[in-house]
Short mmCIF file of C-alpha atoms and ligand atoms in Angstrom, two decimals:
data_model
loop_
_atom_site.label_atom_id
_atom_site.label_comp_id
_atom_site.label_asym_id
_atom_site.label_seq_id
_atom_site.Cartn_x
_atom_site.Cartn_y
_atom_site.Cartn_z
CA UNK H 1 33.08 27.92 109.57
CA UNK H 2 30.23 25.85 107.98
CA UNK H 3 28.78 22.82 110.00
CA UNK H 4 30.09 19.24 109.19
CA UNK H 5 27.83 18.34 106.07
CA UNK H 6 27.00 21.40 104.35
CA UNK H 7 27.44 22.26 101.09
CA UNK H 8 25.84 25.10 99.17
CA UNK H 9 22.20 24.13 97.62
CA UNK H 10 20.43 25.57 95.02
CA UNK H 11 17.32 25.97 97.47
CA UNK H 12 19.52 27.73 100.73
CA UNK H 13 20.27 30.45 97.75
CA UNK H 14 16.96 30.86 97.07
CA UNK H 15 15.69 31.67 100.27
CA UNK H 16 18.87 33.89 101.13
CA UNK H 17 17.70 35.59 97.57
CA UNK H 18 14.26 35.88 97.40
CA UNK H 19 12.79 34.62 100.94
CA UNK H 20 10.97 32.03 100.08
CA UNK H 21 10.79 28.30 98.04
CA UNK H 22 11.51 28.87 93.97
CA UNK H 23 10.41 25.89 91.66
CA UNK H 24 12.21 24.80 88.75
CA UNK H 25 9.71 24.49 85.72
CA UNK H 26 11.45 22.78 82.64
CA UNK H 27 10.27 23.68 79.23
CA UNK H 28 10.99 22.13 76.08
CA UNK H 29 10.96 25.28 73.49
CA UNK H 30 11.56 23.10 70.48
CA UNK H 31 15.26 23.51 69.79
CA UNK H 32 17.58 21.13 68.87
CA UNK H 33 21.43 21.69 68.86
CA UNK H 34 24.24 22.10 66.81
CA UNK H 35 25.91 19.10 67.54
CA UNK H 36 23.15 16.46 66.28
CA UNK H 37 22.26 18.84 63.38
CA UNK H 38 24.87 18.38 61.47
CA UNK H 39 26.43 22.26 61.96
CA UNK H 40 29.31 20.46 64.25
CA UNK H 41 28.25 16.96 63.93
CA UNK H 42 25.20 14.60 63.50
CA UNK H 43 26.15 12.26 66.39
CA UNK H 44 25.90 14.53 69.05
CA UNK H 45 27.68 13.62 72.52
CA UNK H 46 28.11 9.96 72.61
CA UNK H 47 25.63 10.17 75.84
CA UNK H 48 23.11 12.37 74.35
CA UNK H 49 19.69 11.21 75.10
CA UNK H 50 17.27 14.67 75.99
CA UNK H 51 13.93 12.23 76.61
CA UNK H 52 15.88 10.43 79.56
CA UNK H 53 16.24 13.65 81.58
CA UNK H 54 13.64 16.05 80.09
CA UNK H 55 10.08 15.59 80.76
CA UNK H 56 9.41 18.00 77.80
CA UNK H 57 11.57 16.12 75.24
CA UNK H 58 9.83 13.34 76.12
CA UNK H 59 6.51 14.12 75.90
CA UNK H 60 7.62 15.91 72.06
CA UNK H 61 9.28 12.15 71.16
CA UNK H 62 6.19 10.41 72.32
CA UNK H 63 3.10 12.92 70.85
CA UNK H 64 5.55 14.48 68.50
CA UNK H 65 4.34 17.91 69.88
CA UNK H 66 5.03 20.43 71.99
CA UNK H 67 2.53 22.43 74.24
CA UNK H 68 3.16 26.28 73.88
CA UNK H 69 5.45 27.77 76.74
CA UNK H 70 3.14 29.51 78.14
CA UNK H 71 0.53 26.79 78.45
CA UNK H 72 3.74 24.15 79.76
CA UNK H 73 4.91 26.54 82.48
CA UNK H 74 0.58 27.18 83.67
CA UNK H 75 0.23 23.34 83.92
CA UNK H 76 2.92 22.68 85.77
CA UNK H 77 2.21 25.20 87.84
CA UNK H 78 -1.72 24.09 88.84
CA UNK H 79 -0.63 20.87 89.00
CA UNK H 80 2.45 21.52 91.73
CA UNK H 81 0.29 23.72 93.48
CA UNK H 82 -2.38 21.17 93.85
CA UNK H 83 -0.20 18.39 95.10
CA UNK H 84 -0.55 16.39 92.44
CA UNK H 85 2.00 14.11 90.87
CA UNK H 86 0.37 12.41 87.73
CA UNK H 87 1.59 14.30 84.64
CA UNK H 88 -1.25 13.27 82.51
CA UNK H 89 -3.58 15.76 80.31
CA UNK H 90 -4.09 18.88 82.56
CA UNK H 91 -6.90 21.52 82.27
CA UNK H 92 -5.90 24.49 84.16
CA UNK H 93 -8.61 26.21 86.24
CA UNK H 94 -9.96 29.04 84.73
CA UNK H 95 -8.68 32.37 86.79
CA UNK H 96 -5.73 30.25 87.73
CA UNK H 97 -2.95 32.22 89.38
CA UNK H 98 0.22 30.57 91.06
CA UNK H 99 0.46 31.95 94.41
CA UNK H 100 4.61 30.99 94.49
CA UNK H 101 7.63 31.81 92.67
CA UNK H 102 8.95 30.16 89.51
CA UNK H 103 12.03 30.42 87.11
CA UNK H 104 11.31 28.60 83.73
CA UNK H 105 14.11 26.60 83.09
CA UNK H 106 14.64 25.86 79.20
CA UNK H 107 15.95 22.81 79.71
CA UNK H 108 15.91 20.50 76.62
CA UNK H 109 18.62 20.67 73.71
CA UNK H 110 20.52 23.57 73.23
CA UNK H 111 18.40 26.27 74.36
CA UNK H 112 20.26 29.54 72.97
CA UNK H 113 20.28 28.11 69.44
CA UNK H 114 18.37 30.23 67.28
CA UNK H 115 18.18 33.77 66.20
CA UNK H 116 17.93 36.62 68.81
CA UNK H 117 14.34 37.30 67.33
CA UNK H 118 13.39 33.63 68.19
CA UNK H 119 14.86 33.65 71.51
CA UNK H 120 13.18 36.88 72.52
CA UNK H 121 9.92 35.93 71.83
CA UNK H 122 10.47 32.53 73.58
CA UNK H 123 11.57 33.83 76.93
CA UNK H 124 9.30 37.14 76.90
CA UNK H 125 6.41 34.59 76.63
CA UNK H 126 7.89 32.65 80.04
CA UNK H 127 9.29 36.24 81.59
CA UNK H 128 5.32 37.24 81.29
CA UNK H 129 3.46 34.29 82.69
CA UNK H 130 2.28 34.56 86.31
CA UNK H 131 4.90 33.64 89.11
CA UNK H 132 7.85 33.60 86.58
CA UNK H 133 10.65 35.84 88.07
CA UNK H 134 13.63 34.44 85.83
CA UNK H 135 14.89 31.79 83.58
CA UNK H 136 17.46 29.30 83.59
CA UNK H 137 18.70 28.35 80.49
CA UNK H 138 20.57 25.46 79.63
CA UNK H 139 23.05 25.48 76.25
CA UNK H 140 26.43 24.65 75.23
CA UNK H 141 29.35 27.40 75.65
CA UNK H 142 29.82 27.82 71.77
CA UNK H 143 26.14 28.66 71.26
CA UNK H 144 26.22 32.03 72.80
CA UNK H 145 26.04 33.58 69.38
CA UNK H 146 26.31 37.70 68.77
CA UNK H 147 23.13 39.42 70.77
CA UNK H 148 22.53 36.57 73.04
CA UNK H 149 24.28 37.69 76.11
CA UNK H 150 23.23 41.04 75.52
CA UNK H 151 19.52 39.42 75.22
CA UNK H 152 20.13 37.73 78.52
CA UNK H 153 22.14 40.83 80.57
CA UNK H 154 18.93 42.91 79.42
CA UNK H 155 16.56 40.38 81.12
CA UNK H 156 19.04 40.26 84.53
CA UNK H 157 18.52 43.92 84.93
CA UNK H 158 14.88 42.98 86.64
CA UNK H 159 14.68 39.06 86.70
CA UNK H 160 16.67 36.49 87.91
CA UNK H 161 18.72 35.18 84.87
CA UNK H 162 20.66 31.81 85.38
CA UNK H 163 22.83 30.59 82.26
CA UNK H 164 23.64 26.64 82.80
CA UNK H 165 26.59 25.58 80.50
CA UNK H 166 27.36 22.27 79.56
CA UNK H 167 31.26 21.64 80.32
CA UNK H 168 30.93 17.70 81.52
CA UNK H 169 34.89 17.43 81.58
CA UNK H 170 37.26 20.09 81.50
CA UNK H 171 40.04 17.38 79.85
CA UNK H 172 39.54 18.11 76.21
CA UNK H 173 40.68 14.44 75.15
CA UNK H 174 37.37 13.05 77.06
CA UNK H 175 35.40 16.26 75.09
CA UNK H 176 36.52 14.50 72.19
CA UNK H 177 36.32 10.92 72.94
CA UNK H 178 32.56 12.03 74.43
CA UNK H 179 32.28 14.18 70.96
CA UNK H 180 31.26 17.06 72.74
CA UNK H 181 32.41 19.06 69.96
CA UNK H 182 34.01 21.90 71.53
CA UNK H 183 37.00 22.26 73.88
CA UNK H 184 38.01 23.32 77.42
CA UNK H 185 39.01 26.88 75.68
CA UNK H 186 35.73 27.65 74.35
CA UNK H 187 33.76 27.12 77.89
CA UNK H 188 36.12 29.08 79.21
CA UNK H 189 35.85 31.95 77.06
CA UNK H 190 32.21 31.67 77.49
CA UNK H 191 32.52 32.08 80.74
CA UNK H 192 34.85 34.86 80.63
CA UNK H 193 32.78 36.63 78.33
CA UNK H 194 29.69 36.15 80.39
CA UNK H 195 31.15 37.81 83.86
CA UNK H 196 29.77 40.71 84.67
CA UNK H 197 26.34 40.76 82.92
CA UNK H 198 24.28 40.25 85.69
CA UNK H 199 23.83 36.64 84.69
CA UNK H 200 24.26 33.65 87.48
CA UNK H 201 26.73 31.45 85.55
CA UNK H 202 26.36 27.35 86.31
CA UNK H 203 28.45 24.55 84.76
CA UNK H 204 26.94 20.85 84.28
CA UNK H 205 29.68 18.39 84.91
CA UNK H 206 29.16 14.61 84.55
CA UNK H 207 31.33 12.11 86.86
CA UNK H 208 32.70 8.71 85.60
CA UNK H 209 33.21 9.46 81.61
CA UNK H 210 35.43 6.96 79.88
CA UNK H 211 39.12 7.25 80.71
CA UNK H 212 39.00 9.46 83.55
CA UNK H 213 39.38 9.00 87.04
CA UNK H 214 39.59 10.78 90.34
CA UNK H 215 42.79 12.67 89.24
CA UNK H 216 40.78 13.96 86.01
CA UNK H 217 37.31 14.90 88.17
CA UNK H 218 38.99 16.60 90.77
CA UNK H 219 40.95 18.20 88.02
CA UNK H 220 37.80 19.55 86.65
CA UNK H 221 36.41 21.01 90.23
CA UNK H 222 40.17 23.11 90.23
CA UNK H 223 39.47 24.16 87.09
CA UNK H 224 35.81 25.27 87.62
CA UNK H 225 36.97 27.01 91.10
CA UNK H 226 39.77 29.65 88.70
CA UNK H 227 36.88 30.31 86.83
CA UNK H 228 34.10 32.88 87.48
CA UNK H 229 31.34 30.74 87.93
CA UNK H 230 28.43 31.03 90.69
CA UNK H 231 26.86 27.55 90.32
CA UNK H 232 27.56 23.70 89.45
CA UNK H 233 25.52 20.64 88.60
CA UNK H 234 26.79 17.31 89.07
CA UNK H 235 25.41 14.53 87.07
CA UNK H 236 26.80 10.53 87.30
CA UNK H 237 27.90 9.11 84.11
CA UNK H 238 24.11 7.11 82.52
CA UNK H 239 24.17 4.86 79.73
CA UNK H 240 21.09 5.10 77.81
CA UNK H 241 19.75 2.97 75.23
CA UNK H 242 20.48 3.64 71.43
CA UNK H 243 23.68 5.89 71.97
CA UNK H 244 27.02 5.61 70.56
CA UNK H 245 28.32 5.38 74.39
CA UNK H 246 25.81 1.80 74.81
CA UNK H 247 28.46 0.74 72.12
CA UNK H 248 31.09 1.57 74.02
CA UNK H 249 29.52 -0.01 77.28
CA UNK H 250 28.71 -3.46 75.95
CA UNK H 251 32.70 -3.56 74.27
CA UNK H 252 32.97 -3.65 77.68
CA UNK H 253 35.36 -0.37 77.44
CA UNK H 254 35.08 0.79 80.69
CA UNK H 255 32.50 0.54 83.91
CA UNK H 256 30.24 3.04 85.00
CA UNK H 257 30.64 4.03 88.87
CA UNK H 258 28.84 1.75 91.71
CA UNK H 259 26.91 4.04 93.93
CA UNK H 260 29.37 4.27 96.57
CA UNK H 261 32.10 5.37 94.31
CA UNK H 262 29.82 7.89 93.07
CA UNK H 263 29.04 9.32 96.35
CA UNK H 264 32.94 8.91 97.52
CA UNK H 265 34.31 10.97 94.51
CA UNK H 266 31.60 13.82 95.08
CA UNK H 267 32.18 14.10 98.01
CA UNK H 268 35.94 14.70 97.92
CA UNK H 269 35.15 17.27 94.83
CA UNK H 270 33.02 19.11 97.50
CA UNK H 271 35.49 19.28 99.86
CA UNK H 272 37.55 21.26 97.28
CA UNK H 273 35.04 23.28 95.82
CA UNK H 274 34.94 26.95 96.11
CA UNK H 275 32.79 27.53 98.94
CA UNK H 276 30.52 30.42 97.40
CA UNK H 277 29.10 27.74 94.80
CA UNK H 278 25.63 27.26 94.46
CA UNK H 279 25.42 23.19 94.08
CA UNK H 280 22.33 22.79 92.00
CA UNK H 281 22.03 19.17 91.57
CA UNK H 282 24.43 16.25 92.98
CA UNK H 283 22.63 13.54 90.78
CA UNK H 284 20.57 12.86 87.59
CA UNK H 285 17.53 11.16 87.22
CA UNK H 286 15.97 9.65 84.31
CA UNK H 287 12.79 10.78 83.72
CA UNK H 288 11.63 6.77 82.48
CA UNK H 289 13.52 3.56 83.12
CA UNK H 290 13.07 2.69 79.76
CA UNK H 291 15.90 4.24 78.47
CA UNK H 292 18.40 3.60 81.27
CA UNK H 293 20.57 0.34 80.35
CA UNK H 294 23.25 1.56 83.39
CA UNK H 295 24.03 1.91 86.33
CA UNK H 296 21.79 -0.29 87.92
CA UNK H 297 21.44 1.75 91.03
CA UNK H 298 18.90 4.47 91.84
CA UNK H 299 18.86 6.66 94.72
CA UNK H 300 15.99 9.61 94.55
CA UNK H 301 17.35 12.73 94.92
CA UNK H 302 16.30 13.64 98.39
CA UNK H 303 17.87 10.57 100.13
CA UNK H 304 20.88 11.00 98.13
CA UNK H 305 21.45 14.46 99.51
CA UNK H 306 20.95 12.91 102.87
CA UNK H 307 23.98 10.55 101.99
CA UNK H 308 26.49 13.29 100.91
CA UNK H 309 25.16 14.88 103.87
CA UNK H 310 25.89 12.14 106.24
CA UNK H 311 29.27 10.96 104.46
CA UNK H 312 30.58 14.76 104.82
CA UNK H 313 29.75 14.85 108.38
CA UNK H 314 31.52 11.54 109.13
CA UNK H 315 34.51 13.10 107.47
CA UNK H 316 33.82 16.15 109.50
CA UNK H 317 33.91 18.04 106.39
CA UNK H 318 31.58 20.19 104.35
CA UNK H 319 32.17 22.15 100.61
CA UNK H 320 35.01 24.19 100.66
CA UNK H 321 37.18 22.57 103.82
CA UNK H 322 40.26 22.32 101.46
CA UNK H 323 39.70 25.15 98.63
CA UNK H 324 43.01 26.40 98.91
CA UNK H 325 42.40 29.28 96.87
CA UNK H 326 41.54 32.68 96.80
CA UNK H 327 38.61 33.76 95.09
CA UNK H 328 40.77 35.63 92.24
CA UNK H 329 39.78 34.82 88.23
CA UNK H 330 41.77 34.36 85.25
S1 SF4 E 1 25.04 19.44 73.52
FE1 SF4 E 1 23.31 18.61 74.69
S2 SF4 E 1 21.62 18.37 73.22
FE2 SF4 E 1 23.52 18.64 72.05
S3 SF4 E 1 24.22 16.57 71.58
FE3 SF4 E 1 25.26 17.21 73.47
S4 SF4 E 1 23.96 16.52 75.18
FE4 SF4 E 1 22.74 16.42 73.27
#
């Protein structure tokens, strides 16, 4: 039985895995996504803002360009591995060679959408920079297009190949009120399609979307525990600044969740998570303030994983302490 406070992270995997520390290097590869252009809709989700959690969106709204893969994954690289945390210009050293271990992690947009030609040439150029030994890439379940997944199961044969889908509810009348543009079905058949390819299979969920309450988010966590999933990334609802949803917000339409709500509500999906999980993140943060209109409370990572920590062991409780399940998949 785990100790009171555990729960499955992202980094105990790692070191059970591989032995040692693996960084997280997101990459913007220059996609964009079906649902802003115009293929399902132009709107996008009604949250949809890629600068306020990708450094490499960002830096493409603000220059309007995008550093080559290769060249984004060596910078961040030198600069991690000096201890430095400005993110201004960077000249890598000549000769430079990352002495740890990396997976690129194409994080912004939708990061599968393009042709099969594209995409190879895009990850073989991260799969054959120094210290890469996989990539995690982040899309939407109904951009897994024909060759992708056999693209990706050819890659987990010798790297480490994580595929992050974006799910955020699994009711499908918040997918639509959040215009997510596809339904509960379609992740699941994108996860059910993706099972035994080799491929680590994670789901982004976001807490405290309009209309939905604890019923609905633990309803989600069942749902994602009957699937064949490995991983899960929880994010807290963010209102960002020229959205649809900052519409919503000021008609006053619903609240976003106070910290300790936040924290109270993850917890209890913990407890009924599927113990053999891999919790990748338990909390987003923007990459500026700029953007962020709510909530008004901002916890760095670290300390909030000491809370969750802390609130699990005063409930004597850790992930998993009331799956009921067994691990069986539909
Ligand atoms: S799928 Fe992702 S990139 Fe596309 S509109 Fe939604 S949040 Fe934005």
């Amino acid at each position: 039985m785990p100790p009171p406070g555990w729960y499955y992270r992202l980094s105990t995997f790692f070191k059970e895995k591989f032995k040692e520390k693996v960084s997280k290097i997101p990459l913007d590869a220059g996609f964009s996504c079906p649902n802003r252009d115009g293929t399902i809709s132009t709107g996008g989700c009604i949250y949809c803002c890629n600068p306020s959690f990708s450094p490499g969106a960002l830096a493409r709204e603000k220059t309007g360009t995008k550093p080559a893969i290769r060249e984004q994954i060596l910078r961040f690289q030198s600069r991690l591995e000096k201890g430095r945390e400005d993110t201004g210009p960077e000249i890598i050293p000549e000769g430079f060679i990352p002495r740890r271990k990396y997976l690129a992690y194409f994080q912004a947009y939708s990061n599968t959408y393009a042709s099969v030609s594209r995409l190879k040439e895009l990850y073989e150029e991260a799969l054959q920079t120094p210290g890469i030994i996989g990539l995690s890439i982040a899309t939407r379940p109904d951009c897994l297009g024909p060759g992708v997944l056999e693209l990706l199961a050819g890659y987990a044969r010798d790297f480490h190949i994580w595929l992050e889908l974006g799910l955020q509810s699994a009711h499908d009348r918040t997918l639509e009120l959040i215009n997510r543009g596809h339904n509960y079905r379609q992740f699941q058949e994108a996860v059910l399609k993706s099972q035994s390819t080799g491929i680590y299979l994670c789901a982004h969920i976001i807490n405290g979307l309009p209309g939905e309450g604890r019923e609905e988010m633990l309803e989600t966590i069942h749902r994602i525990n009957s699937l064949p999933l490995d991983g899960i990334k929880f994010h807290q609802l963010q209102i960002f600044s020229h959205t649809p949803l900052e519409w919503l917000y000021r008609q006053e339409e619903f609240k976003v969740l106070a910290m300790g709500e936040y924290l109270e509500i993850l917890c209890d999906q913990l407890e009924i998570l599927r113990p053999d999980v891999v919790v990748h993140r338990l909390l987003s943060e923007a990459t500026s303030s700029d953007f962020l209109l709510a909530p008004d409370w901002h916890v760095p990572r670290a300390l909030f994983s000491q809370l969750v920590e802390k609130e699990l062991k005063v409930r004597r409780s850790y992930q998993g302490q009331k799956y009921a399940g067994t691990k069986t998949f539909v």
